[in-house]
């Protein structure tokens, strides 16, 4: 992978072979991260596409002291985070307007709570994780994915999201509470 | 001996993730406290279960597709291209090209309008006129986008049509980028979001290599449905139209 980081595409000597090698090496791990955050295959592909495009256009800004993987993951995180925030904004626009409508939505959500006889197999876990993630804010979800799946420290997550360490902790705490509410009955039953 | 103080739920989360506790005095607490250890175990079981949640692997040619799409978008000219369309797409091409040109004019008008609006009260009418022009063009663009998506979604296409449709999609993306820039500058986040999402779908189809164009068109059709894009475009179009009608000459400036 020659020239990456030294040869920005804007200079007219874009290193396409290098870029292809970059995609071959990192696209799948970026997809995993994007999927964890978006919980949707199509959105994950879109996020990876956006992230790789930004990476391609921003190779000149890439600082060699940083790890390429870290840099790519940060771009992907930001793309997914932006998508989540837009999605939340759209969902807020679609919120029911009356109390009775809101009650109906709450009832339908509550009715999906698993009974004690349900077993915690993979499909159930995926469904419950999806539901927990849906109940998280964009920031909570991002913080949780980066901490739980990607193994980033809270300090690093705070830097990525541009929030304080204390705020990052609160995001993770709230996210874990939501996950526990949804998964603990399943795990105990199993 | 049972300790008098126990770990909080949040502290147990920090311990699970091997993060430092905010408060001192708990070194070795878990090992000596059955209650906290049981709570730690319960949390560990839940979070381990979350870790079992598998991610579907993208299809085999994922890297090739990503590379092709990104390079196609990155190397596409920033401005509209003069393209030759086969017979039945020529009219659509002309409309799209006109839309792109109009959008460029509107961007200029909008920038000037903002400056005028800030300076003198007497220029309010001029700013409102520009706003109306922008709203009209924006409404027309949203309508064009919707009609194009309907066409892409419903038309029976032959192999020969695919290339022309890809070109039409690419042109719509070019026009849309200009309008989206104007919408973003005007703080019209919702409209910009819908446009961006439409562009993203169209880019995937427009940039697909010949071998993948048909499957990308199928994918586009599914995404148009799953994301309610036609409905959302229609809503935006109706909102813009309503605002345009409500724009009285004496009214104060709106955000657009």
Short mmCIF file of C-alpha atoms in Angstrom, two decimals:
data_model
loop_
_atom_site.label_atom_id
_atom_site.label_comp_id
_atom_site.label_asym_id
_atom_site.label_seq_id
_atom_site.Cartn_x
_atom_site.Cartn_y
_atom_site.Cartn_z
CA UNK A 1 0.00 0.00 0.00
CA UNK A 2 2.33 2.65 -1.22
CA UNK A 3 1.85 6.30 -0.67
CA UNK A 4 -1.18 6.26 1.57
CA UNK A 5 -1.09 9.24 3.85
CA UNK A 6 1.54 10.95 1.77
CA UNK A 7 -0.28 11.25 -1.54
CA UNK A 8 -3.61 13.01 -1.31
CA UNK A 9 -6.02 12.34 -4.17
CA UNK A 10 -6.51 16.08 -4.61
CA UNK A 11 -2.92 16.31 -5.79
CA UNK A 12 -3.98 14.40 -8.89
CA UNK A 13 -1.84 11.38 -8.15
CA UNK A 14 -4.40 9.37 -6.21
CA UNK A 15 -3.08 6.04 -5.24
CA UNK A 16 -6.01 3.88 -6.36
CA UNK A 17 -4.16 0.65 -5.84
CA UNK A 18 -3.29 1.74 -2.34
CA UNK A 19 -6.88 2.68 -1.73
CA UNK A 20 -8.07 -0.71 -2.97
CA UNK A 21 -5.64 -2.36 -0.58
CA UNK A 22 -6.98 -0.19 2.22
CA UNK A 23 -10.53 -1.26 1.42
CA UNK A 24 -9.51 -4.92 1.24
CA UNK A 25 -7.86 -4.70 4.65
CA UNK A 26 -10.41 -2.67 6.56
CA UNK A 27 -13.83 -2.70 4.88
CA UNK A 28 -15.18 -5.68 6.79
CA UNK A 29 -14.17 -4.45 10.20
CA UNK A 30 -15.68 -1.07 9.33
CA UNK A 31 -18.85 -2.87 8.25
CA UNK A 32 -19.02 -4.69 11.58
CA UNK A 33 -18.72 -1.41 13.45
CA UNK A 34 -21.28 0.27 11.21
CA UNK A 35 -23.71 -2.62 11.58
CA UNK A 36 -23.31 -2.65 15.37
CA UNK A 37 -24.26 0.99 15.43
CA UNK A 38 -27.02 1.07 12.84
CA UNK A 39 -28.43 -2.48 13.29
CA UNK A 40 -29.31 -2.48 9.62
CA UNK A 41 -27.35 -4.02 6.73
CA UNK A 42 -28.25 -1.41 4.15
CA UNK A 43 -27.47 1.45 6.49
CA UNK A 44 -24.20 -0.22 7.41
CA UNK A 45 -23.18 -0.41 3.75
CA UNK A 46 -24.10 3.22 3.25
CA UNK A 47 -22.09 4.22 6.29
CA UNK A 48 -19.03 2.31 5.10
CA UNK A 49 -19.36 3.86 1.65
CA UNK A 50 -19.55 7.36 3.15
CA UNK A 51 -16.66 6.67 5.48
CA UNK A 52 -14.43 5.31 2.73
CA UNK A 53 -15.26 8.25 0.50
CA UNK A 54 -14.33 10.65 3.29
CA UNK A 55 -11.16 8.68 3.91
CA UNK A 56 -10.28 8.80 0.21
CA UNK A 57 -10.82 12.54 0.10
CA UNK A 58 -9.08 13.15 3.39
CA UNK A 59 -5.97 11.08 3.02
CA UNK A 60 -3.95 14.28 3.07
CA UNK A 61 -5.30 15.01 6.55
CA UNK A 62 -4.30 11.62 7.82
CA UNK A 63 -1.68 12.00 10.49
CA UNK A 64 0.93 9.32 10.27
CA UNK A 65 1.34 9.18 13.99
CA UNK A 66 -2.18 7.85 14.30
CA UNK A 67 -3.00 4.29 13.37
CA UNK A 68 -4.72 4.00 10.02
CA UNK A 69 -7.26 1.60 11.50
CA UNK A 70 -8.06 3.99 14.34
CA UNK A 71 -8.50 6.84 11.89
CA UNK A 72 -10.82 4.82 9.65
CA UNK A 73 -12.84 3.61 12.62
CA UNK A 74 -13.22 7.14 13.85
CA UNK A 75 -14.52 8.33 10.48
CA UNK A 76 -16.93 5.38 10.35
CA UNK A 77 -18.11 6.08 13.88
CA UNK A 78 -18.81 9.68 12.97
CA UNK A 79 -20.70 8.71 9.80
CA UNK A 80 -22.82 6.20 11.70
CA UNK A 81 -23.36 8.66 14.54
CA UNK A 82 -24.60 11.29 12.07
CA UNK A 83 -26.97 8.76 10.55
CA UNK A 84 -28.32 7.79 13.97
CA UNK A 85 -28.91 11.39 14.94
CA UNK A 86 -30.82 11.99 11.74
CA UNK A 87 -32.84 8.87 12.34
CA UNK A 88 -33.69 9.97 15.88
CA UNK A 89 -34.67 13.40 14.62
CA UNK A 90 -36.99 11.76 12.10
CA UNK A 91 -38.46 9.46 14.74
CA UNK A 92 -39.14 12.45 16.98
CA UNK A 93 -40.99 14.08 14.13
CA UNK A 94 -43.14 10.97 13.88
CA UNK A 95 -43.96 10.81 17.59
CA UNK A 96 -47.64 10.28 18.37
CA UNK A 97 -49.38 13.52 19.27
CA UNK A 98 -51.98 12.43 21.79
CA UNK A 99 -51.65 10.62 25.08
CA UNK A 100 -53.86 7.77 23.91
CA UNK A 101 -51.68 7.24 20.84
CA UNK A 102 -48.60 7.29 23.04
CA UNK A 103 -50.24 4.79 25.41
CA UNK A 104 -50.99 2.51 22.48
CA UNK A 105 -47.36 2.61 21.41
CA UNK A 106 -46.21 1.91 24.97
CA UNK A 107 -48.62 -1.02 25.24
CA UNK A 108 -47.38 -2.50 22.00
CA UNK A 109 -43.81 -2.19 23.24
CA UNK A 110 -44.64 -3.73 26.59
CA UNK A 111 -46.49 -6.59 24.97
CA UNK A 112 -43.21 -7.73 23.42
CA UNK A 113 -41.63 -8.30 26.82
CA UNK A 114 -40.62 -11.97 26.90
CA UNK A 115 -42.36 -14.38 29.25
CA UNK A 116 -40.44 -16.47 31.75
CA UNK A 117 -40.70 -19.58 29.59
CA UNK A 118 -38.85 -18.01 26.66
CA UNK A 119 -35.38 -19.24 26.08
CA UNK A 120 -32.40 -17.09 25.29
CA UNK A 121 -31.37 -18.38 21.90
CA UNK A 122 -29.51 -16.34 19.33
CA UNK A 123 -32.62 -15.00 17.59
CA UNK A 124 -34.11 -13.79 20.85
CA UNK A 125 -30.88 -12.15 21.86
CA UNK A 126 -30.57 -10.36 18.56
CA UNK A 127 -34.16 -9.13 18.78
CA UNK A 128 -33.74 -7.91 22.34
CA UNK A 129 -30.42 -6.24 21.57
CA UNK A 130 -32.08 -4.52 18.63
CA UNK A 131 -34.85 -3.27 20.88
CA UNK A 132 -32.42 -2.06 23.52
CA UNK A 133 -30.43 -0.22 20.89
CA UNK A 134 -33.59 1.38 19.55
CA UNK A 135 -34.29 2.76 23.00
CA UNK A 136 -30.83 4.31 23.26
CA UNK A 137 -30.02 7.81 22.12
CA UNK A 138 -27.48 8.15 19.32
CA UNK A 139 -24.79 9.07 21.85
CA UNK A 140 -25.64 6.22 24.22
CA UNK A 141 -25.63 3.72 21.39
CA UNK A 142 -22.32 4.94 20.01
CA UNK A 143 -20.68 4.97 23.43
CA UNK A 144 -21.97 1.48 24.19
CA UNK A 145 -20.86 -0.02 20.88
CA UNK A 146 -17.41 1.53 21.15
CA UNK A 147 -17.00 0.37 24.74
CA UNK A 148 -18.61 -3.05 24.55
CA UNK A 149 -17.80 -4.32 21.07
CA UNK A 150 -14.80 -2.26 20.05
CA UNK A 151 -13.11 -2.23 23.46
CA UNK A 152 -12.31 1.48 23.45
CA UNK A 153 -11.63 3.15 26.78
CA UNK A 154 -14.19 5.61 28.11
CA UNK A 155 -11.65 8.37 27.75
CA UNK A 156 -11.12 7.60 24.08
CA UNK A 157 -14.87 7.39 23.48
CA UNK A 158 -15.33 10.79 25.06
CA UNK A 159 -12.71 12.22 22.71
CA UNK A 160 -14.40 10.64 19.69
CA UNK A 161 -17.82 11.98 20.66
CA UNK A 162 -16.51 15.31 21.88
CA UNK A 163 -18.00 14.93 25.34
CA UNK A 164 -16.53 14.81 28.84
CA UNK A 165 -15.44 11.63 30.57
CA UNK A 166 -18.26 12.03 33.10
CA UNK A 167 -20.83 12.39 30.30
CA UNK A 168 -19.38 9.37 28.52
CA UNK A 169 -19.73 7.27 31.66
CA UNK A 170 -23.33 8.32 32.07
CA UNK A 171 -24.05 7.34 28.45
CA UNK A 172 -22.58 3.89 28.99
CA UNK A 173 -24.39 3.47 32.32
CA UNK A 174 -27.74 4.36 30.76
CA UNK A 175 -27.07 2.06 27.80
CA UNK A 176 -26.18 -0.85 30.07
CA UNK A 177 -29.32 -0.27 32.14
CA UNK A 178 -31.44 -0.51 28.99
CA UNK A 179 -29.66 -3.66 27.86
CA UNK A 180 -30.14 -5.23 31.28
CA UNK A 181 -33.85 -4.44 31.30
CA UNK A 182 -34.29 -6.20 27.99
CA UNK A 183 -31.89 -9.11 28.31
CA UNK A 184 -31.78 -10.04 31.96
CA UNK A 185 -35.09 -11.95 31.90
CA UNK A 186 -33.88 -13.96 28.89
CA UNK A 187 -30.49 -14.70 30.38
CA UNK A 188 -31.96 -15.71 33.72
CA UNK A 189 -34.50 -17.97 32.03
CA UNK A 190 -31.71 -19.74 30.18
CA UNK B 1 -17.04 -10.60 57.35
CA UNK B 2 -19.60 -8.75 55.24
CA UNK B 3 -18.52 -5.25 54.18
CA UNK B 4 -20.82 -2.44 55.27
CA UNK B 5 -20.62 -0.57 51.95
CA UNK B 6 -21.47 -2.14 48.63
CA UNK B 7 -20.61 -1.26 45.09
CA UNK B 8 -23.19 0.72 43.14
CA UNK B 9 -24.54 -0.63 39.83
CA UNK B 10 -22.46 1.93 37.97
CA UNK B 11 -19.30 0.89 39.78
CA UNK B 12 -20.00 -2.72 38.85
CA UNK B 13 -20.28 -1.65 35.21
CA UNK B 14 -16.92 0.12 35.49
CA UNK B 15 -15.36 -2.99 37.02
CA UNK B 16 -16.76 -5.17 34.24
CA UNK B 17 -15.15 -2.94 31.64
CA UNK B 18 -11.95 -2.70 33.69
CA UNK B 19 -12.29 1.03 33.99
CA UNK B 20 -11.00 2.83 37.10
CA UNK B 21 -13.59 3.48 39.81
CA UNK B 22 -14.26 7.10 40.64
CA UNK B 23 -14.18 6.41 44.35
CA UNK B 24 -11.32 4.79 46.27
CA UNK B 25 -11.52 2.18 49.01
CA UNK B 26 -12.97 -0.68 46.96
CA UNK B 27 -9.76 -2.54 46.14
CA UNK B 28 -10.45 -6.26 46.44
CA UNK B 29 -14.05 -5.61 47.46
CA UNK B 30 -15.54 -8.04 44.96
CA UNK B 31 -13.46 -10.94 46.20
CA UNK B 32 -14.68 -10.41 49.74
CA UNK B 33 -18.34 -9.51 49.17
CA UNK B 34 -20.68 -12.27 48.06
CA UNK B 35 -23.56 -9.89 47.38
CA UNK B 36 -21.55 -7.67 45.06
CA UNK B 37 -19.93 -10.67 43.41
CA UNK B 38 -23.37 -12.13 42.65
CA UNK B 39 -24.46 -8.82 41.13
CA UNK B 40 -21.25 -8.68 39.12
CA UNK B 41 -21.93 -12.21 37.82
CA UNK B 42 -25.47 -11.31 36.80
CA UNK B 43 -24.27 -8.29 34.87
CA UNK B 44 -21.46 -10.31 33.29
CA UNK B 45 -23.92 -12.92 32.01
CA UNK B 46 -26.08 -10.26 30.39
CA UNK B 47 -23.19 -8.44 28.77
CA UNK B 48 -21.62 -11.69 27.58
CA UNK B 49 -24.95 -12.53 25.95
CA UNK B 50 -24.90 -9.15 24.19
CA UNK B 51 -21.46 -10.06 22.91
CA UNK B 52 -22.89 -13.21 21.30
CA UNK B 53 -25.01 -11.07 19.00
CA UNK B 54 -23.57 -11.84 15.59
CA UNK B 55 -23.09 -9.44 12.72
CA UNK B 56 -24.20 -10.63 9.27
CA UNK B 57 -21.25 -10.80 6.91
CA UNK B 58 -21.59 -8.68 3.78
CA UNK B 59 -21.64 -10.58 0.50
CA UNK B 60 -18.42 -11.88 -1.00
CA UNK B 61 -17.70 -9.00 -3.37
CA UNK B 62 -18.24 -6.36 -0.70
CA UNK B 63 -14.76 -4.86 -0.97
CA UNK B 64 -14.91 -4.71 -4.76
CA UNK B 65 -18.31 -3.03 -4.68
CA UNK B 66 -17.18 -0.49 -2.10
CA UNK B 67 -14.02 0.33 -4.04
CA UNK B 68 -15.94 0.77 -7.30
CA UNK B 69 -18.58 2.98 -5.74
CA UNK B 70 -16.19 5.18 -3.81
CA UNK B 71 -13.84 5.70 -6.75
CA UNK B 72 -16.78 6.40 -9.07
CA UNK B 73 -18.17 9.06 -6.75
CA UNK B 74 -14.77 10.51 -5.89
CA UNK B 75 -13.77 10.87 -9.52
CA UNK B 76 -17.11 12.17 -10.77
CA UNK B 77 -16.90 15.82 -11.83
CA UNK B 78 -18.19 18.18 -9.17
CA UNK B 79 -20.46 19.94 -11.66
CA UNK B 80 -23.07 18.67 -14.09
CA UNK B 81 -21.98 17.06 -17.32
CA UNK B 82 -23.43 17.44 -20.75
CA UNK B 83 -24.55 13.96 -21.59
CA UNK B 84 -26.22 12.33 -24.50
CA UNK B 85 -29.40 10.47 -23.65
CA UNK B 86 -31.16 7.93 -25.77
CA UNK B 87 -34.53 9.00 -27.24
CA UNK B 88 -37.06 8.70 -24.47
CA UNK B 89 -34.75 9.99 -21.74
CA UNK B 90 -33.77 13.17 -23.54
CA UNK B 91 -36.61 15.19 -22.09
CA UNK B 92 -35.84 14.04 -18.56
CA UNK B 93 -32.21 14.92 -19.12
CA UNK B 94 -33.09 18.43 -20.27
CA UNK B 95 -35.34 18.94 -17.25
CA UNK B 96 -32.66 17.72 -14.90
CA UNK B 97 -29.98 19.86 -16.49
CA UNK B 98 -32.28 22.89 -16.29
CA UNK B 99 -32.90 22.08 -12.66
CA UNK B 100 -29.19 22.00 -11.94
CA UNK B 101 -28.64 25.32 -13.66
CA UNK B 102 -31.55 26.88 -11.82
CA UNK B 103 -30.22 25.55 -8.54
CA UNK B 104 -26.91 27.25 -9.16
CA UNK B 105 -28.70 30.54 -9.81
CA UNK B 106 -30.72 30.07 -6.65
CA UNK B 107 -27.65 29.47 -4.56
CA UNK B 108 -26.38 32.82 -5.70
CA UNK B 109 -29.76 34.46 -5.18
CA UNK B 110 -30.02 32.96 -1.75
CA UNK B 111 -26.60 34.20 -0.68
CA UNK B 112 -27.38 37.68 -1.93
CA UNK B 113 -30.79 37.52 -0.29
CA UNK B 114 -29.31 36.72 3.08
CA UNK B 115 -27.01 39.71 2.86
CA UNK B 116 -29.79 42.00 1.72
CA UNK B 117 -32.07 40.75 4.48
CA UNK B 118 -29.50 41.59 7.08
CA UNK B 119 -28.80 45.10 5.88
CA UNK B 120 -31.94 47.14 5.34
CA UNK B 121 -35.59 46.80 6.05
CA UNK B 122 -36.43 48.33 2.68
CA UNK B 123 -34.92 45.33 0.90
CA UNK B 124 -37.33 42.90 2.58
CA UNK B 125 -39.49 42.60 -0.49
CA UNK B 126 -36.54 41.65 -2.63
CA UNK B 127 -35.55 39.01 -0.12
CA UNK B 128 -39.07 37.67 -0.05
CA UNK B 129 -39.16 37.49 -3.80
CA UNK B 130 -35.98 35.47 -3.77
CA UNK B 131 -37.42 33.25 -1.10
CA UNK B 132 -40.45 32.59 -3.24
CA UNK B 133 -38.26 31.76 -6.22
CA UNK B 134 -36.26 29.38 -4.10
CA UNK B 135 -39.37 27.73 -2.70
CA UNK B 136 -40.83 27.29 -6.16
CA UNK B 137 -37.64 25.76 -7.53
CA UNK B 138 -37.19 23.60 -4.47
CA UNK B 139 -40.75 22.30 -4.74
CA UNK B 140 -40.22 21.51 -8.38
CA UNK B 141 -36.98 19.72 -7.64
CA UNK B 142 -38.61 17.62 -4.92
CA UNK B 143 -41.38 16.77 -7.36
CA UNK B 144 -38.87 15.81 -10.04
CA UNK B 145 -37.00 13.65 -7.57
CA UNK B 146 -40.19 11.89 -6.60
CA UNK B 147 -41.23 11.33 -10.22
CA UNK B 148 -37.77 9.99 -11.08
CA UNK B 149 -37.88 7.59 -8.15
CA UNK B 150 -41.34 6.42 -9.19
CA UNK B 151 -39.95 5.83 -12.66
CA UNK B 152 -36.94 3.93 -11.37
CA UNK B 153 -39.15 1.95 -9.04
CA UNK B 154 -41.87 0.91 -11.43
CA UNK B 155 -40.50 0.88 -14.96
CA UNK B 156 -39.78 -2.44 -16.62
CA UNK B 157 -36.21 -1.99 -17.81
CA UNK B 158 -34.16 -3.79 -20.38
CA UNK B 159 -30.40 -4.07 -20.18
CA UNK B 160 -30.13 -1.25 -22.69
CA UNK B 161 -32.24 1.07 -20.52
CA UNK B 162 -30.13 0.57 -17.45
CA UNK B 163 -27.23 2.71 -18.60
CA UNK B 164 -29.54 5.57 -19.50
CA UNK B 165 -31.29 5.32 -16.16
CA UNK B 166 -27.93 5.39 -14.41
CA UNK B 167 -27.05 8.58 -16.26
CA UNK B 168 -30.42 10.11 -15.37
CA UNK B 169 -29.87 9.14 -11.73
CA UNK B 170 -26.42 10.70 -11.80
CA UNK B 171 -27.81 13.95 -13.18
CA UNK B 172 -30.48 14.08 -10.53
CA UNK B 173 -27.78 13.64 -7.90
CA UNK B 174 -25.86 16.57 -9.35
CA UNK B 175 -28.91 18.82 -9.21
CA UNK B 176 -29.85 17.56 -5.77
CA UNK B 177 -26.44 18.39 -4.32
CA UNK B 178 -26.89 22.02 -5.28
CA UNK B 179 -30.37 22.22 -3.80
CA UNK B 180 -29.25 20.41 -0.68
CA UNK B 181 -26.44 22.90 -0.19
CA UNK B 182 -29.01 25.70 -0.40
CA UNK B 183 -31.35 23.91 2.00
CA UNK B 184 -28.54 23.30 4.50
CA UNK B 185 -27.48 26.92 4.39
CA UNK B 186 -31.06 27.92 5.03
CA UNK B 187 -31.24 25.63 8.05
CA UNK B 188 -33.78 23.34 6.39
CA UNK B 189 -32.47 20.18 7.99
CA UNK B 190 -35.45 17.95 7.23
CA UNK B 191 -35.44 18.76 3.54
CA UNK B 192 -31.67 18.37 3.36
CA UNK B 193 -31.92 14.99 5.09
CA UNK B 194 -34.46 13.62 2.62
CA UNK B 195 -32.39 14.89 -0.29
CA UNK B 196 -29.23 13.36 1.12
CA UNK B 197 -30.93 10.02 1.57
CA UNK B 198 -32.29 10.16 -1.98
CA UNK B 199 -28.86 11.04 -3.30
CA UNK B 200 -27.25 8.19 -1.42
CA UNK B 201 -29.60 5.67 -3.01
CA UNK B 202 -29.18 7.15 -6.46
CA UNK B 203 -25.38 7.25 -6.19
CA UNK B 204 -25.25 3.55 -5.43
CA UNK B 205 -27.24 2.78 -8.54
CA UNK B 206 -25.56 5.41 -10.73
CA UNK B 207 -22.05 4.24 -9.79
CA UNK B 208 -22.70 0.53 -10.14
CA UNK B 209 -20.66 -1.28 -12.81
CA UNK B 210 -22.65 -2.77 -15.70
CA UNK B 211 -22.62 -6.21 -14.14
CA UNK B 212 -24.22 -4.95 -10.92
CA UNK B 213 -26.56 -2.26 -12.27
CA UNK B 214 -29.59 -4.54 -12.36
CA UNK B 215 -29.15 -5.79 -8.81
CA UNK B 216 -28.45 -2.25 -7.59
CA UNK B 217 -31.70 -1.12 -9.19
CA UNK B 218 -33.51 -3.88 -7.30
CA UNK B 219 -31.79 -2.72 -4.12
CA UNK B 220 -32.78 0.87 -4.81
CA UNK B 221 -36.40 -0.16 -5.25
CA UNK B 222 -36.41 -1.97 -1.92
CA UNK B 223 -34.79 0.94 -0.13
CA UNK B 224 -37.24 3.44 -1.59
CA UNK B 225 -39.99 1.36 -0.01
CA UNK B 226 -38.30 0.52 3.27
CA UNK B 227 -37.44 4.15 3.93
CA UNK B 228 -40.76 5.61 2.79
CA UNK B 229 -38.83 7.93 0.51
CA UNK B 230 -41.65 8.63 -1.90
CA UNK B 231 -43.97 9.55 0.93
CA UNK B 232 -41.37 11.73 2.61
CA UNK B 233 -40.55 13.54 -0.61
CA UNK B 234 -44.25 14.11 -1.14
CA UNK B 235 -44.64 15.53 2.38
CA UNK B 236 -41.69 17.89 1.87
CA UNK B 237 -43.05 18.94 -1.49
CA UNK B 238 -46.45 19.72 0.06
CA UNK B 239 -44.86 21.67 2.91
CA UNK B 240 -42.77 23.74 0.54
CA UNK B 241 -45.81 24.41 -1.63
CA UNK B 242 -47.83 25.50 1.39
CA UNK B 243 -45.10 27.86 2.56
CA UNK B 244 -44.82 29.31 -0.89
CA UNK B 245 -48.56 30.05 -0.92
CA UNK B 246 -48.45 31.55 2.56
CA UNK B 247 -45.65 33.89 1.67
CA UNK B 248 -47.41 37.23 1.69
CA UNK B 249 -45.53 40.33 0.50
CA UNK B 250 -45.83 42.00 3.91
CA UNK B 251 -44.90 38.95 5.94
CA UNK B 252 -41.62 38.82 7.81
CA UNK B 253 -38.74 36.72 6.58
CA UNK B 254 -38.88 33.03 7.29
CA UNK B 255 -35.85 30.86 7.79
CA UNK B 256 -35.57 29.91 4.14
#
